[in-house]
Amino acid sequence: MNPLFDQAKTVIPGGVNSPVRAFKAVGGEPIFIERAEGAYLFDSNGKRYIDYVLSWGPMIAGHNHPDVLNAVIEKAQLGLSFGAPTEIETTLAKEVIKLVPSLEKVRFVSSGTEATMSAIRLARGYTGRDKIVKFEGCYHGHSDSLLVKAGSGALTFGVPSSPGVPASIADHTITLSYNNADQVREAFKEAGEQIACIIVEPVAGNMNCIPPEPGFLETLREVCDEYGTVLIFDEVMTGFRFGTGGVQGFTGITPDLTCLGKVIGGGMPVGAFGGKTEIMDYIAPVGPVYQAGTLSGNPVSMAAGLAMMKLVQADGFYESLFAKTEKIAQGIQAVANEAGIPFTVNHTGSMWGGFFTEEPKVSNYQQVMACNNEQFNAFFHGMLEGGVNLAPASYEAAFMSTAHSDADIEETLDIARKVFKTL
Ligand SMILES: Cc1ncc(COP(=O)(O)O)c(C=O)c1O
Ligand SMILES: N[C@H](C=O)CCC(=O)O
């Protein structure tokens, strides 16, 4: 029994401020974190964990990186929030526009949810259409239009289409199968002229880690061009994880709008959406589509983001990150094979994930849903006890940081080797 969790439950629903943290999917009780440094978390009893959750993605250079921390401290000394423009917002905007291919203009918000919600509204306002397309198992935050057949915690807790979302709103959301290009073409033949946007995770990371099949993202670009539909890449998770240009830089497929979050805030609450000037200028105060935020472009968050943008542009940053990701992915696959456990690892960029399945390749939602969750849960708890922090649900991707050393990866594999033998 964790007394901190008991106390939390008396004043916070489920004891957590975001459902996936509650360990409901895997059983048991969450660890409470005291501090973090580099590749490690330390819990309230001082126990150290090698961390592959990284605050659900943002800490790409490891926890508490001194450059980000110092930027935050320095900026905070000048005042925490002004509700008025600051130069650093323009500096960060210019930096992000330089790095992410589709961006000509960008607006900062405070979370990924706000970014996707605002991008959808903008696409609807710009096209004058109501319908949107999303993909089963993709999660784009918790706004009403997007909590339909959603991934991540919504999937874990069996509420992919949440109560509280009016049917009249959900009716405008068309949900298709990820990696099924034919189905996308069919849907557009039927209703293409009514569809404002397609929103997609260009690598899905909220039903574990599912890369796009060759041709899938290309098809989305083609149908959007043909029907005058806005293509939105939700790169809240993938932004800066596949190189400075996100998945769009990695694949060369350019969306009309891009949503960012996580890494762009360096661990502070930041989101952003941006794209072509023609579309972005539909946003107030230039255009009629309303969007606002008391803390949007917060100077301390901007400073953290700017420090992070400098880090990711360092020579060799991504080569090292991708090599480490490959090492952990291949290593985990090898130790599962040694133990004779049916297991398939996906990895791409700096994201990875393991599936307890006989299938040699996992590329869609149905395959993810058919995986052995009991085995995952036992594996999760074994790893946690051994000192490795994985996401407490089988529908989440794992992340790598530049702070993970070869020794951390070896230690992780030694622990995994022991745990697989117990399954
Ligand atoms: C792809 C994606 N989009 C949007 C979101 C929502 O971001 P936030 O949790 O910051 O609201 C998340 C994560 O939660 C995400 O992974
Ligand atoms: N998978 C989600 C974000 O990427 C997990 C974060 C959360 O819901 O708390």
Short mmCIF file of C-alpha atoms and ligand atoms in Angstrom, two decimals:
data_model
loop_
_atom_site.label_atom_id
_atom_site.label_comp_id
_atom_site.label_asym_id
_atom_site.label_seq_id
_atom_site.Cartn_x
_atom_site.Cartn_y
_atom_site.Cartn_z
CA MET A 1 0.00 0.00 0.00
CA ASN A 2 1.28 3.44 -0.94
CA PRO A 3 0.12 6.04 1.64
CA LEU A 4 0.75 8.86 -0.86
CA PHE A 5 -1.67 7.22 -3.30
CA ASP A 6 -4.24 6.68 -0.54
CA GLN A 7 -4.08 10.35 0.40
CA ALA A 8 -4.24 11.45 -3.24
CA LYS A 9 -7.40 9.42 -3.83
CA THR A 10 -9.23 11.30 -1.09
CA VAL A 11 -8.91 14.62 -2.96
CA ILE A 12 -8.17 13.80 -6.64
CA PRO A 13 -10.39 11.43 -8.70
CA GLY A 14 -8.52 8.12 -8.84
CA GLY A 15 -5.57 9.86 -7.16
CA VAL A 16 -4.19 11.07 -10.50
CA ASN A 17 -4.47 14.07 -12.79
CA SER A 18 -4.35 11.96 -15.96
CA PRO A 19 -5.92 8.46 -16.04
CA VAL A 20 -3.01 6.46 -17.53
CA ARG A 21 -0.95 7.23 -14.43
CA ALA A 22 -3.24 5.22 -12.14
CA PHE A 23 -1.91 1.73 -13.08
CA LYS A 24 -5.49 0.51 -13.55
CA ALA A 25 -4.55 -1.31 -16.76
CA VAL A 26 -1.64 -3.21 -15.20
CA GLY A 27 -2.92 -3.53 -11.64
CA GLY A 28 -1.16 -2.46 -8.45
CA GLU A 29 -0.42 1.09 -7.43
CA PRO A 30 1.55 3.84 -9.13
CA ILE A 31 5.00 4.82 -7.94
CA PHE A 32 5.16 8.44 -6.79
CA ILE A 33 8.11 10.35 -8.22
CA GLU A 34 10.33 12.57 -6.12
CA ARG A 35 12.88 13.72 -8.69
CA ALA A 36 14.49 12.87 -12.02
CA GLU A 37 17.94 13.22 -13.55
CA GLY A 38 19.15 12.16 -17.00
CA ALA A 39 17.76 8.71 -17.84
CA TYR A 40 16.52 8.10 -14.29
CA LEU A 41 13.46 8.65 -12.14
CA PHE A 42 13.68 8.39 -8.34
CA ASP A 43 10.56 7.47 -6.41
CA SER A 44 9.42 8.67 -3.00
CA ASN A 45 11.45 5.85 -1.36
CA GLY A 46 14.60 6.86 -3.24
CA LYS A 47 14.51 3.85 -5.60
CA ARG A 48 16.05 4.53 -9.04
CA TYR A 49 14.35 3.55 -12.32
CA ILE A 50 15.73 3.67 -15.88
CA ASP A 51 12.95 5.62 -17.55
CA TYR A 52 11.50 4.90 -21.01
CA VAL A 53 8.35 6.98 -20.48
CA LEU A 54 10.20 10.31 -20.26
CA SER A 55 7.08 12.20 -19.15
CA TRP A 56 5.27 10.59 -22.13
CA GLY A 57 7.88 11.82 -24.58
CA PRO A 58 9.10 15.37 -23.93
CA MET A 59 12.40 14.61 -22.16
CA ILE A 60 14.33 13.71 -25.30
CA ALA A 61 17.63 14.97 -23.85
CA GLY A 62 16.98 13.29 -20.51
CA HIS A 63 15.41 14.67 -17.35
CA ASN A 64 16.51 17.97 -15.88
CA HIS A 65 18.96 18.82 -18.64
CA PRO A 66 21.08 21.69 -17.28
CA ASP A 67 20.60 23.89 -20.37
CA VAL A 68 16.81 23.68 -20.14
CA LEU A 69 16.81 24.05 -16.38
CA ASN A 70 19.05 27.14 -16.47
CA ALA A 71 16.96 28.73 -19.23
CA VAL A 72 13.84 28.24 -17.11
CA ILE A 73 15.43 29.63 -13.93
CA GLU A 74 16.84 32.65 -15.73
CA LYS A 75 13.54 33.49 -17.43
CA ALA A 76 11.43 32.87 -14.32
CA GLN A 77 13.42 35.54 -12.48
CA LEU A 78 11.97 38.14 -14.88
CA GLY A 79 8.33 37.29 -14.16
CA LEU A 80 6.21 34.21 -14.72
CA SER A 81 3.51 35.45 -17.08
CA PHE A 82 2.49 38.79 -18.58
CA GLY A 83 -0.52 38.11 -20.81
CA ALA A 84 1.17 40.34 -23.40
CA PRO A 85 3.54 39.65 -26.30
CA THR A 86 7.19 38.89 -25.56
CA GLU A 87 10.16 38.73 -27.94
CA ILE A 88 10.96 35.14 -27.02
CA GLU A 89 7.67 33.96 -28.58
CA THR A 90 8.87 35.28 -31.96
CA THR A 91 12.33 33.80 -31.42
CA LEU A 92 10.90 30.34 -30.73
CA ALA A 93 8.40 30.68 -33.60
CA LYS A 94 11.23 31.50 -36.04
CA GLU A 95 13.26 28.57 -34.78
CA VAL A 96 10.40 26.08 -35.12
CA ILE A 97 9.45 27.40 -38.57
CA LYS A 98 13.07 26.94 -39.64
CA LEU A 99 13.06 23.31 -38.47
CA VAL A 100 9.62 21.92 -39.38
CA PRO A 101 9.08 21.80 -43.15
CA SER A 102 5.32 22.58 -43.32
CA LEU A 103 5.37 25.61 -41.04
CA GLU A 104 5.10 29.15 -42.39
CA LYS A 105 3.31 30.51 -39.33
CA VAL A 106 2.79 29.01 -35.89
CA ARG A 107 0.70 29.75 -32.80
CA PHE A 108 1.66 28.58 -29.31
CA VAL A 109 -0.82 27.09 -26.85
CA SER A 110 -0.36 25.25 -23.55
CA SER A 111 -0.99 21.58 -24.42
CA GLY A 112 -1.20 19.09 -27.26
CA THR A 113 -4.95 18.88 -26.73
CA GLU A 114 -5.32 22.59 -27.36
CA ALA A 115 -3.13 22.35 -30.44
CA THR A 116 -5.19 19.61 -32.12
CA MET A 117 -8.53 21.08 -31.04
CA SER A 118 -7.55 24.46 -32.48
CA ALA A 119 -6.17 22.97 -35.70
CA ILE A 120 -9.45 21.10 -36.27
CA ARG A 121 -11.49 24.26 -35.71
CA LEU A 122 -9.22 26.15 -38.08
CA ALA A 123 -9.55 23.46 -40.76
CA ARG A 124 -13.33 23.55 -40.40
CA GLY A 125 -13.43 27.35 -40.55
CA TYR A 126 -11.08 27.46 -43.53
CA THR A 127 -12.94 24.84 -45.60
CA GLY A 128 -16.48 25.63 -44.41
CA ARG A 129 -16.96 21.87 -43.85
CA ASP A 130 -17.86 19.94 -40.66
CA LYS A 131 -16.69 16.35 -41.10
CA ILE A 132 -13.26 15.21 -40.00
CA VAL A 133 -11.38 11.94 -40.50
CA LYS A 134 -9.32 10.32 -37.77
CA PHE A 135 -7.92 6.81 -37.34
CA GLU A 136 -8.88 4.12 -34.85
CA GLY A 137 -6.36 3.90 -32.00
CA CYS A 138 -4.87 7.33 -32.69
CA TYR A 139 -5.09 9.75 -29.77
CA HIS A 140 -5.13 13.48 -30.34
CA GLY A 141 -5.88 14.74 -26.84
CA HIS A 142 -9.28 14.86 -25.19
CA SER A 143 -11.36 17.43 -27.07
CA ASP A 144 -14.86 16.28 -28.03
CA SER A 145 -14.42 15.76 -31.79
CA LEU A 146 -11.33 13.66 -31.22
CA LEU A 147 -12.43 11.38 -28.37
CA VAL A 148 -13.95 8.96 -30.83
CA LYS A 149 -12.36 5.50 -31.07
CA ALA A 150 -9.31 7.11 -29.49
CA GLY A 151 -6.10 5.43 -28.33
CA SER A 152 -3.93 5.81 -25.21
CA GLY A 153 -5.77 5.99 -21.86
CA ALA A 154 -9.14 6.15 -23.63
CA LEU A 155 -8.40 2.72 -25.13
CA THR A 156 -6.83 1.36 -21.95
CA PHE A 157 -9.90 2.22 -19.89
CA GLY A 158 -12.36 0.94 -22.47
CA VAL A 159 -13.83 4.36 -23.26
CA PRO A 160 -12.36 5.05 -26.71
CA SER A 161 -15.57 6.99 -27.39
CA SER A 162 -16.18 8.80 -24.13
CA PRO A 163 -19.52 9.46 -22.45
CA GLY A 164 -20.00 13.23 -22.31
CA VAL A 165 -19.23 13.73 -26.00
CA PRO A 166 -22.57 14.66 -27.62
CA ALA A 167 -23.57 12.30 -30.44
CA SER A 168 -24.20 15.37 -32.58
CA ILE A 169 -20.48 16.21 -32.33
CA ALA A 170 -19.17 12.64 -32.66
CA ASP A 171 -21.35 12.20 -35.78
CA HIS A 172 -19.03 14.56 -37.64
CA THR A 173 -16.01 12.34 -36.94
CA ILE A 174 -15.36 9.57 -39.45
CA THR A 175 -13.04 6.93 -38.00
CA LEU A 176 -11.00 4.77 -40.37
CA SER A 177 -8.39 2.01 -39.93
CA TYR A 178 -4.77 3.13 -39.60
CA ASN A 179 -2.61 1.89 -42.49
CA ASN A 180 -5.64 1.07 -44.67
CA ALA A 181 -5.15 3.31 -47.71
CA ASP A 182 -7.96 1.66 -49.71
CA GLN A 183 -10.48 2.45 -47.01
CA VAL A 184 -9.38 6.10 -47.05
CA ARG A 185 -9.93 6.30 -50.83
CA GLU A 186 -13.39 4.71 -50.44
CA ALA A 187 -14.40 7.13 -47.67
CA PHE A 188 -13.37 10.09 -49.82
CA LYS A 189 -15.27 8.75 -52.82
CA GLU A 190 -18.39 8.75 -50.63
CA ALA A 191 -18.00 11.99 -48.67
CA GLY A 192 -14.76 13.72 -49.74
CA GLU A 193 -16.40 17.05 -50.49
CA GLN A 194 -17.77 17.28 -46.93
CA ILE A 195 -14.49 16.47 -45.16
CA ALA A 196 -12.67 19.44 -43.62
CA CYS A 197 -9.54 17.58 -42.55
CA ILE A 198 -7.74 14.35 -41.96
CA ILE A 199 -5.88 14.28 -38.65
CA VAL A 200 -3.30 11.53 -38.22
CA GLU A 201 -0.41 10.54 -36.01
CA PRO A 202 2.15 10.06 -38.80
CA VAL A 203 3.72 7.38 -36.61
CA ALA A 204 1.05 6.09 -34.23
CA GLY A 205 2.28 6.12 -30.64
CA ASN A 206 -0.98 5.79 -28.73
CA MET A 207 -1.69 2.16 -29.65
CA ASN A 208 1.89 1.18 -28.79
CA CYS A 209 4.26 2.01 -31.68
CA ILE A 210 2.88 1.56 -35.21
CA PRO A 211 4.82 3.07 -38.11
CA PRO A 212 2.94 3.99 -41.28
CA GLU A 213 3.02 1.40 -44.06
CA PRO A 214 4.63 2.54 -47.32
CA GLY A 215 2.00 4.47 -49.30
CA PHE A 216 -0.33 5.23 -46.37
CA LEU A 217 0.72 8.83 -45.67
CA GLU A 218 1.18 9.40 -49.42
CA THR A 219 -2.47 8.39 -49.96
CA LEU A 220 -3.63 10.85 -47.30
CA ARG A 221 -1.73 13.63 -49.08
CA GLU A 222 -3.22 12.61 -52.45
CA VAL A 223 -6.87 12.53 -51.35
CA CYS A 224 -6.51 15.80 -49.45
CA ASP A 225 -5.13 17.46 -52.59
CA GLU A 226 -7.91 15.99 -54.72
CA TYR A 227 -10.79 17.01 -52.43
CA GLY A 228 -9.51 20.31 -51.01
CA THR A 229 -9.24 18.74 -47.54
CA VAL A 230 -6.71 19.98 -44.98
CA LEU A 231 -4.12 17.35 -44.01
CA ILE A 232 -3.13 17.66 -40.34
CA PHE A 233 -0.14 15.77 -38.97
CA ASP A 234 -0.47 15.47 -35.23
CA GLU A 235 3.24 15.55 -34.39
CA VAL A 236 2.65 16.27 -30.70
CA MET A 237 4.46 13.01 -29.95
CA THR A 238 6.60 12.58 -33.06
CA GLY A 239 7.76 16.20 -33.39
CA PHE A 240 11.57 16.39 -32.92
CA ARG A 241 11.67 12.60 -32.35
CA PHE A 242 12.50 11.77 -35.98
CA GLY A 243 15.01 14.53 -36.57
CA THR A 244 14.36 18.24 -36.23
CA GLY A 245 11.69 18.07 -38.96
CA GLY A 246 9.51 15.40 -37.30
CA VAL A 247 7.99 12.61 -39.40
CA GLN A 248 7.35 15.10 -42.22
CA GLY A 249 11.08 15.80 -42.44
CA PHE A 250 11.83 12.08 -42.18
CA THR A 251 9.40 11.01 -44.93
CA GLY A 252 9.22 14.11 -47.13
CA ILE A 253 5.41 14.11 -46.95
CA THR A 254 4.23 17.57 -46.00
CA PRO A 255 0.90 18.26 -44.29
CA ASP A 256 -1.03 21.54 -44.49
CA LEU A 257 -1.15 21.93 -40.70
CA THR A 258 1.06 20.46 -38.01
CA CYS A 259 0.37 20.09 -34.28
CA LEU A 260 3.27 20.05 -31.85
CA GLY A 261 3.66 19.58 -28.10
CA LYS A 262 5.83 17.59 -25.68
CA VAL A 263 9.47 18.11 -26.87
CA ILE A 264 8.75 21.67 -28.07
CA GLY A 265 8.15 22.64 -24.42
CA GLY A 266 11.22 20.91 -23.02
CA GLY A 267 9.04 19.53 -20.18
CA MET A 268 7.01 22.70 -19.61
CA PRO A 269 3.35 22.92 -20.75
CA VAL A 270 3.52 23.96 -24.42
CA GLY A 271 1.67 23.05 -27.58
CA ALA A 272 1.69 24.64 -31.01
CA PHE A 273 -0.10 24.45 -34.31
CA GLY A 274 1.06 25.91 -37.56
CA GLY A 275 1.19 25.58 -41.30
CA LYS A 276 0.57 27.46 -44.48
CA THR A 277 0.11 31.22 -44.08
CA GLU A 278 -3.05 31.08 -46.16
CA ILE A 279 -4.67 28.77 -43.60
CA MET A 280 -3.07 30.23 -40.46
CA ASP A 281 -4.30 33.71 -41.34
CA TYR A 282 -7.86 32.44 -40.83
CA ILE A 283 -7.10 32.56 -37.10
CA ALA A 284 -8.16 35.59 -35.01
CA PRO A 285 -7.19 38.41 -34.89
CA VAL A 286 -6.34 38.27 -38.62
CA GLY A 287 -9.19 35.94 -39.55
CA PRO A 288 -12.57 34.89 -38.15
CA VAL A 289 -11.71 31.58 -36.43
CA TYR A 290 -11.42 32.23 -32.69
CA GLN A 291 -8.68 30.75 -30.55
CA ALA A 292 -7.04 32.17 -27.41
CA GLY A 293 -5.20 31.35 -24.15
CA THR A 294 -4.31 33.22 -20.93
CA LEU A 295 -0.97 31.43 -20.63
CA SER A 296 -0.32 30.83 -24.36
CA GLY A 297 3.28 31.63 -25.25
CA ASN A 298 4.22 31.74 -21.57
CA PRO A 299 7.77 33.16 -21.36
CA VAL A 300 9.15 30.47 -19.05
CA SER A 301 7.76 27.72 -21.30
CA MET A 302 9.14 29.48 -24.38
CA ALA A 303 12.59 29.62 -22.74
CA ALA A 304 12.47 25.88 -22.03
CA GLY A 305 11.38 25.21 -25.61
CA LEU A 306 14.11 27.39 -27.07
CA ALA A 307 16.80 25.67 -24.99
CA MET A 308 15.45 22.31 -26.18
CA MET A 309 15.48 23.44 -29.82
CA LYS A 310 19.19 24.28 -29.43
CA LEU A 311 19.91 20.85 -27.95
CA VAL A 312 18.24 18.92 -30.76
CA GLN A 313 20.30 20.82 -33.35
CA ALA A 314 23.62 19.70 -31.84
CA ASP A 315 25.80 17.66 -34.19
CA GLY A 316 25.11 13.95 -33.95
CA PHE A 317 22.07 14.35 -31.66
CA TYR A 318 19.79 12.14 -33.77
CA GLU A 319 22.44 9.66 -34.96
CA SER A 320 23.14 8.78 -31.34
CA LEU A 321 19.44 8.74 -30.39
CA PHE A 322 18.44 6.49 -33.27
CA ALA A 323 21.37 4.13 -32.62
CA LYS A 324 20.34 3.78 -28.96
CA THR A 325 16.73 3.12 -29.99
CA GLU A 326 17.84 0.41 -32.38
CA LYS A 327 20.03 -1.13 -29.69
CA ILE A 328 17.24 -1.38 -27.11
CA ALA A 329 14.71 -2.62 -29.68
CA GLN A 330 16.99 -5.33 -31.07
CA GLY A 331 18.18 -6.23 -27.58
CA ILE A 332 14.67 -6.69 -26.18
CA GLN A 333 13.67 -8.77 -29.20
CA ALA A 334 16.74 -10.98 -28.69
CA VAL A 335 16.12 -11.62 -24.99
CA ALA A 336 12.44 -12.44 -25.66
CA ASN A 337 13.55 -14.87 -28.37
CA GLU A 338 16.08 -16.47 -25.99
CA ALA A 339 13.26 -17.07 -23.50
CA GLY A 340 10.96 -18.44 -26.21
CA ILE A 341 8.29 -15.77 -25.60
CA PRO A 342 6.27 -14.79 -28.69
CA PHE A 343 7.10 -11.10 -28.93
CA THR A 344 7.52 -8.53 -31.71
CA VAL A 345 9.28 -5.19 -31.36
CA ASN A 346 8.57 -2.17 -33.55
CA HIS A 347 10.94 0.76 -33.58
CA THR A 348 11.36 3.88 -35.68
CA GLY A 349 13.15 7.17 -35.02
CA SER A 350 13.44 7.41 -31.24
CA MET A 351 10.22 5.49 -30.45
CA TRP A 352 9.83 1.77 -29.83
CA GLY A 353 7.36 -0.73 -28.42
CA GLY A 354 7.00 -4.46 -27.81
CA PHE A 355 3.92 -6.60 -28.54
CA PHE A 356 3.16 -9.93 -26.88
CA THR A 357 1.99 -11.67 -30.04
CA GLU A 358 2.81 -14.52 -32.43
CA GLU A 359 2.53 -12.07 -35.36
CA PRO A 360 5.97 -11.33 -36.85
CA LYS A 361 4.76 -7.87 -37.94
CA VAL A 362 2.29 -5.58 -36.15
CA SER A 363 0.91 -2.74 -38.25
CA ASN A 364 -2.72 -2.18 -37.34
CA TYR A 365 -5.18 -1.63 -34.52
CA GLN A 366 -6.76 -5.12 -34.72
CA GLN A 367 -3.37 -6.77 -34.24
CA VAL A 368 -2.61 -4.49 -31.28
CA MET A 369 -5.93 -5.33 -29.65
CA ALA A 370 -5.29 -9.07 -30.04
CA CYS A 371 -2.02 -8.97 -28.04
CA ASN A 372 -1.62 -10.81 -24.74
CA ASN A 373 -2.23 -8.14 -22.08
CA GLU A 374 -1.78 -10.52 -19.15
CA GLN A 375 1.76 -11.23 -20.28
CA PHE A 376 2.39 -7.52 -20.81
CA ASN A 377 1.18 -6.74 -17.29
CA ALA A 378 3.43 -9.38 -15.73
CA PHE A 379 6.36 -8.10 -17.81
CA PHE A 380 5.63 -4.50 -16.80
CA HIS A 381 5.63 -5.32 -13.09
CA GLY A 382 8.77 -7.46 -13.35
CA MET A 383 10.59 -4.63 -15.10
CA LEU A 384 9.37 -2.05 -12.58
CA GLU A 385 10.50 -4.18 -9.68
CA GLY A 386 13.87 -4.60 -11.40
CA GLY A 387 14.19 -0.81 -11.77
CA VAL A 388 12.91 -0.08 -15.29
CA ASN A 389 10.00 2.28 -15.84
CA LEU A 390 7.81 1.41 -18.85
CA ALA A 391 4.40 2.94 -19.58
CA PRO A 392 1.77 1.28 -17.37
CA ALA A 393 -0.36 0.14 -20.33
CA SER A 394 0.30 -1.91 -23.44
CA TYR A 395 -1.11 0.78 -25.75
CA GLU A 396 1.71 3.26 -25.26
CA ALA A 397 4.97 3.72 -27.15
CA ALA A 398 8.31 3.78 -25.32
CA PHE A 399 10.80 6.61 -25.82
CA MET A 400 14.56 6.95 -25.93
CA SER A 401 16.64 9.92 -24.78
CA THR A 402 20.21 10.95 -25.46
CA ALA A 403 20.85 10.59 -21.72
CA HIS A 404 20.43 6.78 -21.85
CA SER A 405 23.92 5.28 -21.82
CA ASP A 406 25.03 1.94 -23.21
CA ALA A 407 25.28 0.77 -19.61
CA ASP A 408 21.62 1.76 -19.02
CA ILE A 409 20.58 -0.21 -22.06
CA GLU A 410 22.64 -3.25 -20.97
CA GLU A 411 21.14 -3.03 -17.48
CA THR A 412 17.64 -2.86 -18.98
CA LEU A 413 18.33 -5.93 -21.13
CA ASP A 414 19.71 -7.90 -18.17
CA ILE A 415 16.54 -7.17 -16.21
CA ALA A 416 14.34 -8.00 -19.23
CA ARG A 417 16.22 -11.30 -19.71
CA LYS A 418 15.34 -12.32 -16.14
CA VAL A 419 11.72 -11.15 -16.41
CA PHE A 420 11.02 -12.89 -19.74
CA LYS A 421 12.18 -16.18 -18.15
CA THR A 422 9.45 -15.83 -15.49
CA LEU A 423 6.59 -15.37 -17.98
C1 LIG B 1 -0.27 12.37 -30.65
C2 LIG B 1 -0.82 13.17 -29.50
N1 LIG B 1 -1.62 14.21 -29.74
C3 LIG B 1 -2.11 14.97 -28.74
C4 LIG B 1 -1.84 14.67 -27.44
C5 LIG B 1 -2.41 15.54 -26.36
O1 LIG B 1 -1.40 16.25 -25.73
P1 LIG B 1 -1.58 16.77 -24.22
O2 LIG B 1 -1.59 15.56 -23.35
O3 LIG B 1 -0.39 17.65 -24.02
O4 LIG B 1 -2.85 17.52 -24.18
C6 LIG B 1 -1.01 13.58 -27.13
C7 LIG B 1 -0.67 13.19 -25.75
O5 LIG B 1 -1.31 13.25 -24.81
C8 LIG B 1 -0.49 12.81 -28.19
O6 LIG B 1 0.29 11.76 -27.97
N1 LIG B 2 -0.37 8.63 -24.47
C1 LIG B 2 -0.65 9.85 -23.81
C2 LIG B 2 0.12 10.93 -24.48
O1 LIG B 2 0.84 10.74 -25.39
C3 LIG B 2 -0.32 9.74 -22.38
C4 LIG B 2 -0.38 11.02 -21.60
C5 LIG B 2 -1.59 11.08 -20.73
O2 LIG B 2 -2.69 10.80 -21.19
O3 LIG B 2 -1.42 11.46 -19.57
#
